[in-house]
Amino acid sequence: MMNGKEYLESLRDGRTVFLNGDKVDDVTTHPAYRNSARSIAQLYDALHDSDTARILTAKTDEGHTTHKFCFNRFEYE
Protein backbone atom coordinates (compact mmCIF):
# COMPACT_ATOMS: atom_id res chain seq x y z
CA MET A 1 0.00 0.00 0.00
CA MET A 2 1.10 3.52 -0.72
CA ASN A 3 1.94 5.94 2.05
CA GLY A 4 1.01 9.63 1.94
CA LYS A 5 4.20 10.75 0.23
CA GLU A 6 3.84 8.08 -2.44
CA TYR A 7 0.21 9.08 -2.99
CA LEU A 8 1.16 12.72 -3.56
CA GLU A 9 3.94 11.66 -5.91
CA SER A 10 1.45 9.48 -7.84
CA LEU A 11 -0.61 12.59 -8.57
CA ARG A 12 2.36 14.13 -10.36
CA ASP A 13 2.06 11.78 -13.32
CA GLY A 14 1.51 14.26 -16.11
CA ARG A 15 -2.27 14.19 -15.87
CA THR A 16 -4.12 17.15 -17.36
CA VAL A 17 -6.40 19.02 -14.98
CA PHE A 18 -8.28 22.23 -15.70
CA LEU A 19 -10.01 24.57 -13.27
CA ASN A 20 -12.25 27.28 -14.72
CA GLY A 21 -10.51 26.92 -18.07
CA ASP A 22 -7.00 27.22 -16.62
CA LYS A 23 -4.55 24.34 -16.68
CA VAL A 24 -3.42 23.16 -13.23
CA ASP A 25 0.24 22.12 -13.39
CA ASP A 26 0.36 20.29 -10.04
CA VAL A 27 -2.77 19.39 -8.06
CA THR A 28 -0.64 18.74 -4.96
CA THR A 29 0.40 22.40 -4.74
CA HIS A 30 -2.48 24.27 -6.40
CA PRO A 31 -4.55 26.20 -3.81
CA ALA A 32 -7.82 24.66 -5.04
CA TYR A 33 -6.64 21.06 -4.68
CA ARG A 34 -3.69 20.88 -2.30
CA ASN A 35 -5.72 20.57 0.92
CA SER A 36 -7.77 17.71 -0.51
CA ALA A 37 -4.63 15.97 -1.73
CA ARG A 38 -2.99 16.39 1.67
CA SER A 39 -6.07 15.09 3.48
CA ILE A 40 -6.07 11.93 1.39
CA ALA A 41 -2.31 11.61 1.92
CA GLN A 42 -2.95 11.65 5.68
CA LEU A 43 -5.42 8.79 5.24
CA TYR A 44 -2.77 6.79 3.39
CA ASP A 45 -0.32 7.49 6.22
CA ALA A 46 -2.93 6.30 8.74
CA LEU A 47 -2.95 2.92 6.98
CA HIS A 48 0.68 2.50 8.08
CA ASP A 49 0.23 3.81 11.64
CA SER A 50 0.14 0.98 14.19
CA ASP A 51 -2.65 2.70 16.14
CA THR A 52 -5.01 3.05 13.17
CA ALA A 53 -4.00 0.34 10.69
CA ARG A 54 -5.93 -2.31 12.62
CA ILE A 55 -9.14 -0.31 12.12
CA LEU A 56 -8.55 0.89 8.56
CA THR A 57 -7.09 -2.16 6.81
CA ALA A 58 -8.15 -5.69 5.96
CA LYS A 59 -6.59 -8.78 4.41
CA THR A 60 -7.78 -9.89 0.99
CA ASP A 61 -8.45 -13.54 0.26
CA GLU A 62 -4.96 -13.63 -1.27
CA GLY A 63 -3.40 -12.30 1.94
CA HIS A 64 -2.67 -8.77 0.78
CA THR A 65 -3.35 -5.83 3.09
CA THR A 66 -5.60 -3.12 1.68
CA HIS A 67 -8.13 -0.43 2.66
CA LYS A 68 -11.25 -1.92 4.22
CA PHE A 69 -13.49 0.07 1.90
CA CYS A 70 -12.06 -1.67 -1.20
CA PHE A 71 -13.67 -5.05 -0.60
CA ASN A 72 -17.04 -6.43 0.47
CA ARG A 73 -15.49 -9.28 2.49
CA PHE A 74 -13.00 -8.71 5.27
CA GLU A 75 -10.90 -10.86 7.49
CA TYR A 76 -10.49 -9.03 10.77
CA GLU A 77 -7.34 -9.59 12.73
mmCIF file of N, CA, C and O in Angstrom:
data_model
loop_
_atom_site.group_PDB
_atom_site.id
_atom_site.type_symbol
_atom_site.label_atom_id
_atom_site.label_comp_id
_atom_site.label_asym_id
_atom_site.label_seq_id
_atom_site.Cartn_x
_atom_site.Cartn_y
_atom_site.Cartn_z
ATOM 1 N N MET A 1 0.829 -1.182 0.000
ATOM 2 C CA MET A 1 0.000 0.000 0.000
ATOM 3 C C MET A 1 0.875 1.248 0.000
ATOM 4 O O MET A 1 1.910 1.281 0.639
ATOM 5 N N MET A 2 0.395 2.250 -0.688
ATOM 6 C CA MET A 2 1.103 3.519 -0.718
ATOM 7 C C MET A 2 1.029 4.209 0.639
ATOM 8 O O MET A 2 0.059 4.024 1.378
ATOM 9 N N ASN A 3 2.038 5.034 0.913
ATOM 10 C CA ASN A 3 1.940 5.943 2.048
ATOM 11 C C ASN A 3 1.563 7.317 1.492
ATOM 12 O O ASN A 3 1.378 7.484 0.288
ATOM 13 N N GLY A 4 1.447 8.297 2.367
ATOM 14 C CA GLY A 4 1.014 9.625 1.941
ATOM 15 C C GLY A 4 1.940 10.269 0.937
ATOM 16 O O GLY A 4 1.492 10.864 -0.055
ATOM 17 N N LYS A 5 3.230 10.161 1.148
ATOM 18 C CA LYS A 5 4.204 10.752 0.226
ATOM 19 C C LYS A 5 4.096 10.107 -1.152
ATOM 20 O O LYS A 5 4.099 10.794 -2.179
ATOM 21 N N GLU A 6 3.973 8.787 -1.173
ATOM 22 C CA GLU A 6 3.838 8.076 -2.444
ATOM 23 C C GLU A 6 2.547 8.463 -3.163
ATOM 24 O O GLU A 6 2.516 8.585 -4.388
ATOM 25 N N TYR A 7 1.478 8.658 -2.390
ATOM 26 C CA TYR A 7 0.209 9.081 -2.991
ATOM 27 C C TYR A 7 0.373 10.436 -3.669
ATOM 28 O O TYR A 7 -0.036 10.611 -4.826
ATOM 29 N N LEU A 8 0.969 11.390 -2.971
ATOM 30 C CA LEU A 8 1.158 12.715 -3.558
ATOM 31 C C LEU A 8 2.035 12.639 -4.802
ATOM 32 O O LEU A 8 1.753 13.291 -5.808
ATOM 33 N N GLU A 9 3.072 11.834 -4.745
ATOM 34 C CA GLU A 9 3.936 11.655 -5.912
ATOM 35 C C GLU A 9 3.166 11.036 -7.075
ATOM 36 O O GLU A 9 3.395 11.379 -8.237
ATOM 37 N N SER A 10 2.221 10.138 -6.778
ATOM 38 C CA SER A 10 1.450 9.482 -7.835
ATOM 39 C C SER A 10 0.549 10.472 -8.572
ATOM 40 O O SER A 10 0.167 10.220 -9.716
ATOM 41 N N LEU A 11 0.215 11.573 -7.925
ATOM 42 C CA LEU A 11 -0.609 12.590 -8.572
ATOM 43 C C LEU A 11 0.188 13.447 -9.544
ATOM 44 O O LEU A 11 -0.390 14.175 -10.352
ATOM 45 N N ARG A 12 1.488 13.364 -9.464
ATOM 46 C CA ARG A 12 2.365 14.134 -10.355
ATOM 47 C C ARG A 12 2.785 13.258 -11.546
ATOM 48 O O ARG A 12 3.959 13.063 -11.816
ATOM 49 N N ASP A 13 1.796 12.742 -12.248
ATOM 50 C CA ASP A 13 2.056 11.777 -13.319
ATOM 51 C C ASP A 13 1.817 12.344 -14.712
ATOM 52 O O ASP A 13 1.725 11.600 -15.676
ATOM 53 N N GLY A 14 1.721 13.646 -14.805
ATOM 54 C CA GLY A 14 1.506 14.262 -16.107
ATOM 55 C C GLY A 14 0.048 14.388 -16.499
ATOM 56 O O GLY A 14 -0.256 14.769 -17.630
ATOM 57 N N ARG A 15 -0.847 14.083 -15.556
ATOM 58 C CA ARG A 15 -2.273 14.195 -15.867
ATOM 59 C C ARG A 15 -2.616 15.641 -16.208
ATOM 60 O O ARG A 15 -1.959 16.571 -15.761
ATOM 61 N N THR A 16 -3.669 15.820 -16.974
ATOM 62 C CA THR A 16 -4.122 17.145 -17.362
ATOM 63 C C THR A 16 -5.368 17.481 -16.566
ATOM 64 O O THR A 16 -6.368 16.772 -16.627
ATOM 65 N N VAL A 17 -5.287 18.567 -15.808
ATOM 66 C CA VAL A 17 -6.402 19.022 -14.977
ATOM 67 C C VAL A 17 -6.639 20.499 -15.288
ATOM 68 O O VAL A 17 -5.692 21.286 -15.378
ATOM 69 N N PHE A 18 -7.910 20.850 -15.453
ATOM 70 C CA PHE A 18 -8.275 22.235 -15.698
ATOM 71 C C PHE A 18 -9.233 22.699 -14.605
ATOM 72 O O PHE A 18 -10.073 21.923 -14.133
ATOM 73 N N LEU A 19 -9.106 23.948 -14.231
ATOM 74 C CA LEU A 19 -10.012 24.572 -13.272
ATOM 75 C C LEU A 19 -10.432 25.911 -13.852
ATOM 76 O O LEU A 19 -9.586 26.788 -14.086
ATOM 77 N N ASN A 20 -11.723 26.047 -14.122
ATOM 78 C CA ASN A 20 -12.252 27.283 -14.715
ATOM 79 C C ASN A 20 -11.509 27.666 -15.993
ATOM 80 O O ASN A 20 -11.211 28.834 -16.237
ATOM 81 N N GLY A 21 -11.171 26.678 -16.808
ATOM 82 C CA GLY A 21 -10.512 26.920 -18.074
ATOM 83 C C GLY A 21 -9.006 27.081 -18.000
ATOM 84 O O GLY A 21 -8.341 27.210 -19.020
ATOM 85 N N ASP A 22 -8.445 27.085 -16.794
ATOM 86 C CA ASP A 22 -6.997 27.222 -16.622
ATOM 87 C C ASP A 22 -6.382 25.873 -16.299
ATOM 88 O O ASP A 22 -6.911 25.121 -15.476
ATOM 89 N N LYS A 23 -5.243 25.596 -16.939
ATOM 90 C CA LYS A 23 -4.551 24.335 -16.682
ATOM 91 C C LYS A 23 -3.887 24.390 -15.306
ATOM 92 O O LYS A 23 -3.243 25.363 -14.939
ATOM 93 N N VAL A 24 -4.044 23.302 -14.548
ATOM 94 C CA VAL A 24 -3.416 23.157 -13.235
ATOM 95 C C VAL A 24 -2.178 22.292 -13.433
ATOM 96 O O VAL A 24 -2.286 21.137 -13.840
ATOM 97 N N ASP A 25 -1.007 22.855 -13.165
ATOM 98 C CA ASP A 25 0.239 22.116 -13.390
ATOM 99 C C ASP A 25 0.464 21.013 -12.365
ATOM 100 O O ASP A 25 0.975 19.946 -12.691
ATOM 101 N N ASP A 26 0.104 21.263 -11.109
ATOM 102 C CA ASP A 26 0.360 20.286 -10.039
ATOM 103 C C ASP A 26 -0.764 20.374 -9.018
ATOM 104 O O ASP A 26 -0.856 21.352 -8.272
ATOM 105 N N VAL A 27 -1.624 19.362 -8.983
ATOM 106 C CA VAL A 27 -2.765 19.395 -8.057
ATOM 107 C C VAL A 27 -2.330 19.311 -6.595
ATOM 108 O O VAL A 27 -3.090 19.682 -5.708
ATOM 109 N N THR A 28 -1.106 18.858 -6.353
ATOM 110 C CA THR A 28 -0.644 18.745 -4.964
ATOM 111 C C THR A 28 -0.215 20.087 -4.380
ATOM 112 O O THR A 28 -0.085 20.207 -3.169
ATOM 113 N N THR A 29 -0.012 21.080 -5.234
ATOM 114 C CA THR A 29 0.403 22.397 -4.741
ATOM 115 C C THR A 29 -0.578 23.508 -5.089
ATOM 116 O O THR A 29 -0.495 24.604 -4.532
ATOM 117 N N HIS A 30 -1.511 23.248 -5.995
ATOM 118 C CA HIS A 30 -2.478 24.267 -6.402
ATOM 119 C C HIS A 30 -3.431 24.559 -5.240
ATOM 120 O O HIS A 30 -3.932 23.637 -4.586
ATOM 121 N N PRO A 31 -3.691 25.843 -4.951
ATOM 122 C CA PRO A 31 -4.555 26.201 -3.810
ATOM 123 C C PRO A 31 -5.936 25.548 -3.819
ATOM 124 O O PRO A 31 -6.496 25.271 -2.759
ATOM 125 N N ALA A 32 -6.485 25.257 -4.974
ATOM 126 C CA ALA A 32 -7.821 24.660 -5.043
ATOM 127 C C ALA A 32 -7.830 23.178 -4.713
ATOM 128 O O ALA A 32 -8.873 22.634 -4.349
ATOM 129 N N TYR A 33 -6.688 22.511 -4.841
ATOM 130 C CA TYR A 33 -6.643 21.055 -4.683
ATOM 131 C C TYR A 33 -5.695 20.566 -3.597
ATOM 132 O O TYR A 33 -5.813 19.431 -3.145
ATOM 133 N N ARG A 34 -4.742 21.380 -3.183
ATOM 134 C CA ARG A 34 -3.689 20.885 -2.298
ATOM 135 C C ARG A 34 -4.211 20.374 -0.964
ATOM 136 O O ARG A 34 -3.715 19.374 -0.452
ATOM 137 N N ASN A 35 -5.213 21.039 -0.380
ATOM 138 C CA ASN A 35 -5.716 20.567 0.915
ATOM 139 C C ASN A 35 -6.410 19.219 0.800
ATOM 140 O O ASN A 35 -6.273 18.361 1.680
ATOM 141 N N SER A 36 -7.139 19.012 -0.290
ATOM 142 C CA SER A 36 -7.773 17.712 -0.508
ATOM 143 C C SER A 36 -6.723 16.635 -0.698
ATOM 144 O O SER A 36 -6.835 15.541 -0.133
ATOM 145 N N ALA A 37 -5.705 16.938 -1.495
ATOM 146 C CA ALA A 37 -4.630 15.966 -1.732
ATOM 147 C C ALA A 37 -3.915 15.630 -0.426
ATOM 148 O O ALA A 37 -3.619 14.460 -0.153
ATOM 149 N N ARG A 38 -3.667 16.639 0.391
ATOM 150 C CA ARG A 38 -2.986 16.394 1.675
ATOM 151 C C ARG A 38 -3.855 15.593 2.631
ATOM 152 O O ARG A 38 -3.349 14.755 3.383
ATOM 153 N N SER A 39 -5.159 15.845 2.619
ATOM 154 C CA SER A 39 -6.066 15.086 3.483
ATOM 155 C C SER A 39 -6.062 13.612 3.115
ATOM 156 O O SER A 39 -6.010 12.736 3.987
ATOM 157 N N ILE A 40 -6.108 13.324 1.830
ATOM 158 C CA ILE A 40 -6.073 11.931 1.386
ATOM 159 C C ILE A 40 -4.717 11.314 1.702
ATOM 160 O O ILE A 40 -4.633 10.153 2.120
ATOM 161 N N ALA A 41 -3.646 12.100 1.564
ATOM 162 C CA ALA A 41 -2.311 11.607 1.919
ATOM 163 C C ALA A 41 -2.254 11.223 3.397
ATOM 164 O O ALA A 41 -1.639 10.213 3.764
ATOM 165 N N GLN A 42 -2.913 11.988 4.256
ATOM 166 C CA GLN A 42 -2.949 11.647 5.680
ATOM 167 C C GLN A 42 -3.683 10.334 5.911
ATOM 168 O O GLN A 42 -3.308 9.558 6.794
ATOM 169 N N LEU A 43 -4.721 10.071 5.124
ATOM 170 C CA LEU A 43 -5.420 8.791 5.242
ATOM 171 C C LEU A 43 -4.505 7.638 4.843
ATOM 172 O O LEU A 43 -4.510 6.588 5.486
ATOM 173 N N TYR A 44 -3.728 7.828 3.787
ATOM 174 C CA TYR A 44 -2.770 6.791 3.391
ATOM 175 C C TYR A 44 -1.734 6.569 4.494
ATOM 176 O O TYR A 44 -1.357 5.427 4.775
ATOM 177 N N ASP A 45 -1.272 7.645 5.121
ATOM 178 C CA ASP A 45 -0.320 7.487 6.223
ATOM 179 C C ASP A 45 -0.947 6.745 7.397
ATOM 180 O O ASP A 45 -0.286 5.955 8.066
ATOM 181 N N ALA A 46 -2.238 6.977 7.641
ATOM 182 C CA ALA A 46 -2.928 6.302 8.739
ATOM 183 C C ALA A 46 -2.985 4.795 8.522
ATOM 184 O O ALA A 46 -3.022 4.022 9.485
ATOM 185 N N LEU A 47 -2.946 4.355 7.269
ATOM 186 C CA LEU A 47 -2.952 2.923 6.982
ATOM 187 C C LEU A 47 -1.675 2.249 7.453
ATOM 188 O O LEU A 47 -1.636 1.036 7.632
ATOM 189 N N HIS A 48 -0.619 3.036 7.654
ATOM 190 C CA HIS A 48 0.675 2.499 8.079
ATOM 191 C C HIS A 48 0.960 2.776 9.557
ATOM 192 O O HIS A 48 1.985 2.345 10.069
ATOM 193 N N ASP A 49 0.074 3.478 10.224
ATOM 194 C CA ASP A 49 0.234 3.807 11.641
ATOM 195 C C ASP A 49 -0.283 2.632 12.475
ATOM 196 O O ASP A 49 -1.407 2.177 12.278
ATOM 197 N N SER A 50 0.524 2.165 13.408
ATOM 198 C CA SER A 50 0.139 0.981 14.188
ATOM 199 C C SER A 50 -1.136 1.193 15.000
ATOM 200 O O SER A 50 -1.852 0.235 15.288
ATOM 201 N N ASP A 51 -1.447 2.433 15.359
ATOM 202 C CA ASP A 51 -2.653 2.697 16.140
ATOM 203 C C ASP A 51 -3.924 2.673 15.293
ATOM 204 O O ASP A 51 -5.005 2.401 15.804
ATOM 205 N N THR A 52 -3.817 2.967 14.011
ATOM 206 C CA THR A 52 -5.009 3.053 13.171
ATOM 207 C C THR A 52 -5.095 1.974 12.092
ATOM 208 O O THR A 52 -6.182 1.718 11.577
ATOM 209 N N ALA A 53 -3.993 1.347 11.768
ATOM 210 C CA ALA A 53 -3.996 0.343 10.689
ATOM 211 C C ALA A 53 -4.954 -0.802 10.987
ATOM 212 O O ALA A 53 -5.637 -1.298 10.085
ATOM 213 N N ARG A 54 -5.041 -1.209 12.225
ATOM 214 C CA ARG A 54 -5.931 -2.310 12.616
ATOM 215 C C ARG A 54 -7.391 -2.002 12.270
ATOM 216 O O ARG A 54 -8.161 -2.881 11.892
ATOM 217 N N ILE A 55 -7.757 -0.731 12.364
ATOM 218 C CA ILE A 55 -9.137 -0.309 12.116
ATOM 219 C C ILE A 55 -9.382 -0.058 10.627
ATOM 220 O O ILE A 55 -10.469 -0.319 10.120
ATOM 221 N N LEU A 56 -8.369 0.426 9.922
ATOM 222 C CA LEU A 56 -8.547 0.891 8.556
ATOM 223 C C LEU A 56 -8.188 -0.109 7.467
ATOM 224 O O LEU A 56 -8.491 0.123 6.310
ATOM 225 N N THR A 57 -7.539 -1.216 7.826
ATOM 226 C CA THR A 57 -7.091 -2.158 6.806
ATOM 227 C C THR A 57 -7.722 -3.530 6.994
ATOM 228 O O THR A 57 -8.248 -3.850 8.059
ATOM 229 N N ALA A 58 -7.651 -4.317 5.935
ATOM 230 C CA ALA A 58 -8.150 -5.690 5.957
ATOM 231 C C ALA A 58 -7.262 -6.529 5.058
ATOM 232 O O ALA A 58 -6.551 -6.010 4.202
ATOM 233 N N LYS A 59 -7.319 -7.831 5.257
ATOM 234 C CA LYS A 59 -6.590 -8.775 4.409
ATOM 235 C C LYS A 59 -7.517 -9.264 3.309
ATOM 236 O O LYS A 59 -8.669 -9.608 3.567
ATOM 237 N N THR A 60 -7.005 -9.314 2.096
ATOM 238 C CA THR A 60 -7.776 -9.888 0.995
ATOM 239 C C THR A 60 -7.714 -11.407 1.098
ATOM 240 O O THR A 60 -6.944 -11.957 1.887
ATOM 241 N N ASP A 61 -8.482 -12.079 0.286
ATOM 242 C CA ASP A 61 -8.452 -13.544 0.263
ATOM 243 C C ASP A 61 -7.071 -14.063 -0.115
ATOM 244 O O ASP A 61 -6.684 -15.156 0.272
ATOM 245 N N GLU A 62 -6.315 -13.252 -0.858
ATOM 246 C CA GLU A 62 -4.961 -13.632 -1.269
ATOM 247 C C GLU A 62 -3.910 -13.290 -0.217
ATOM 248 O O GLU A 62 -2.732 -13.557 -0.410
ATOM 249 N N GLY A 63 -4.324 -12.626 0.871
ATOM 250 C CA GLY A 63 -3.396 -12.299 1.944
ATOM 251 C C GLY A 63 -2.767 -10.930 1.857
ATOM 252 O O GLY A 63 -1.910 -10.587 2.668
ATOM 253 N N HIS A 64 -3.189 -10.120 0.903
ATOM 254 C CA HIS A 64 -2.666 -8.767 0.779
ATOM 255 C C HIS A 64 -3.410 -7.840 1.730
ATOM 256 O O HIS A 64 -4.595 -8.007 1.983
ATOM 257 N N THR A 65 -2.721 -6.842 2.242
ATOM 258 C CA THR A 65 -3.353 -5.834 3.094
ATOM 259 C C THR A 65 -3.817 -4.679 2.229
ATOM 260 O O THR A 65 -3.095 -4.214 1.354
ATOM 261 N N THR A 66 -5.046 -4.212 2.462
ATOM 262 C CA THR A 66 -5.600 -3.115 1.677
ATOM 263 C C THR A 66 -6.566 -2.307 2.545
ATOM 264 O O THR A 66 -6.807 -2.640 3.692
ATOM 265 N N HIS A 67 -7.126 -1.241 1.967
ATOM 266 C CA HIS A 67 -8.130 -0.434 2.660
ATOM 267 C C HIS A 67 -9.380 -1.279 2.861
ATOM 268 O O HIS A 67 -9.776 -2.011 1.961
ATOM 269 N N LYS A 68 -10.029 -1.147 3.976
ATOM 270 C CA LYS A 68 -11.247 -1.918 4.218
ATOM 271 C C LYS A 68 -12.355 -1.563 3.240
ATOM 272 O O LYS A 68 -13.173 -2.397 2.898
ATOM 273 N N PHE A 69 -12.398 -0.330 2.770
ATOM 274 C CA PHE A 69 -13.489 0.070 1.899
ATOM 275 C C PHE A 69 -13.349 -0.446 0.473
ATOM 276 O O PHE A 69 -14.223 -0.236 -0.356
ATOM 277 N N CYS A 70 -12.273 -1.149 0.164
ATOM 278 C CA CYS A 70 -12.060 -1.665 -1.198
ATOM 279 C C CYS A 70 -12.761 -2.991 -1.458
ATOM 280 O O CYS A 70 -12.928 -3.383 -2.591
ATOM 281 N N PHE A 71 -13.119 -3.711 -0.424
ATOM 282 C CA PHE A 71 -13.671 -5.047 -0.598
ATOM 283 C C PHE A 71 -14.950 -5.214 0.212
ATOM 284 O O PHE A 71 -15.153 -4.574 1.224
ATOM 285 N N ASN A 72 -15.803 -6.128 -0.252
ATOM 286 C CA ASN A 72 -17.036 -6.433 0.465
ATOM 287 C C ASN A 72 -16.798 -7.417 1.602
ATOM 288 O O ASN A 72 -17.515 -7.418 2.579
ATOM 289 N N ARG A 73 -15.774 -8.277 1.461
ATOM 290 C CA ARG A 73 -15.485 -9.279 2.486
ATOM 291 C C ARG A 73 -14.185 -8.930 3.178
ATOM 292 O O ARG A 73 -13.202 -8.572 2.552
ATOM 293 N N PHE A 74 -14.188 -9.045 4.485
ATOM 294 C CA PHE A 74 -13.000 -8.707 5.267
ATOM 295 C C PHE A 74 -12.646 -9.847 6.195
ATOM 296 O O PHE A 74 -13.515 -10.565 6.668
ATOM 297 N N GLU A 75 -11.375 -9.969 6.459
ATOM 298 C CA GLU A 75 -10.905 -10.856 7.495
ATOM 299 C C GLU A 75 -10.301 -9.969 8.585
ATOM 300 O O GLU A 75 -9.290 -9.330 8.366
ATOM 301 N N TYR A 76 -10.969 -9.891 9.701
ATOM 302 C CA TYR A 76 -10.487 -9.034 10.774
ATOM 303 C C TYR A 76 -9.435 -9.751 11.579
ATOM 304 O O TYR A 76 -9.536 -10.932 11.857
ATOM 305 N N GLU A 77 -8.419 -8.998 11.943
ATOM 306 C CA GLU A 77 -7.342 -9.592 12.727
ATOM 307 C C GLU A 77 -7.594 -9.409 14.206
ATOM 308 O O GLU A 77 -8.177 -8.505 14.661
#
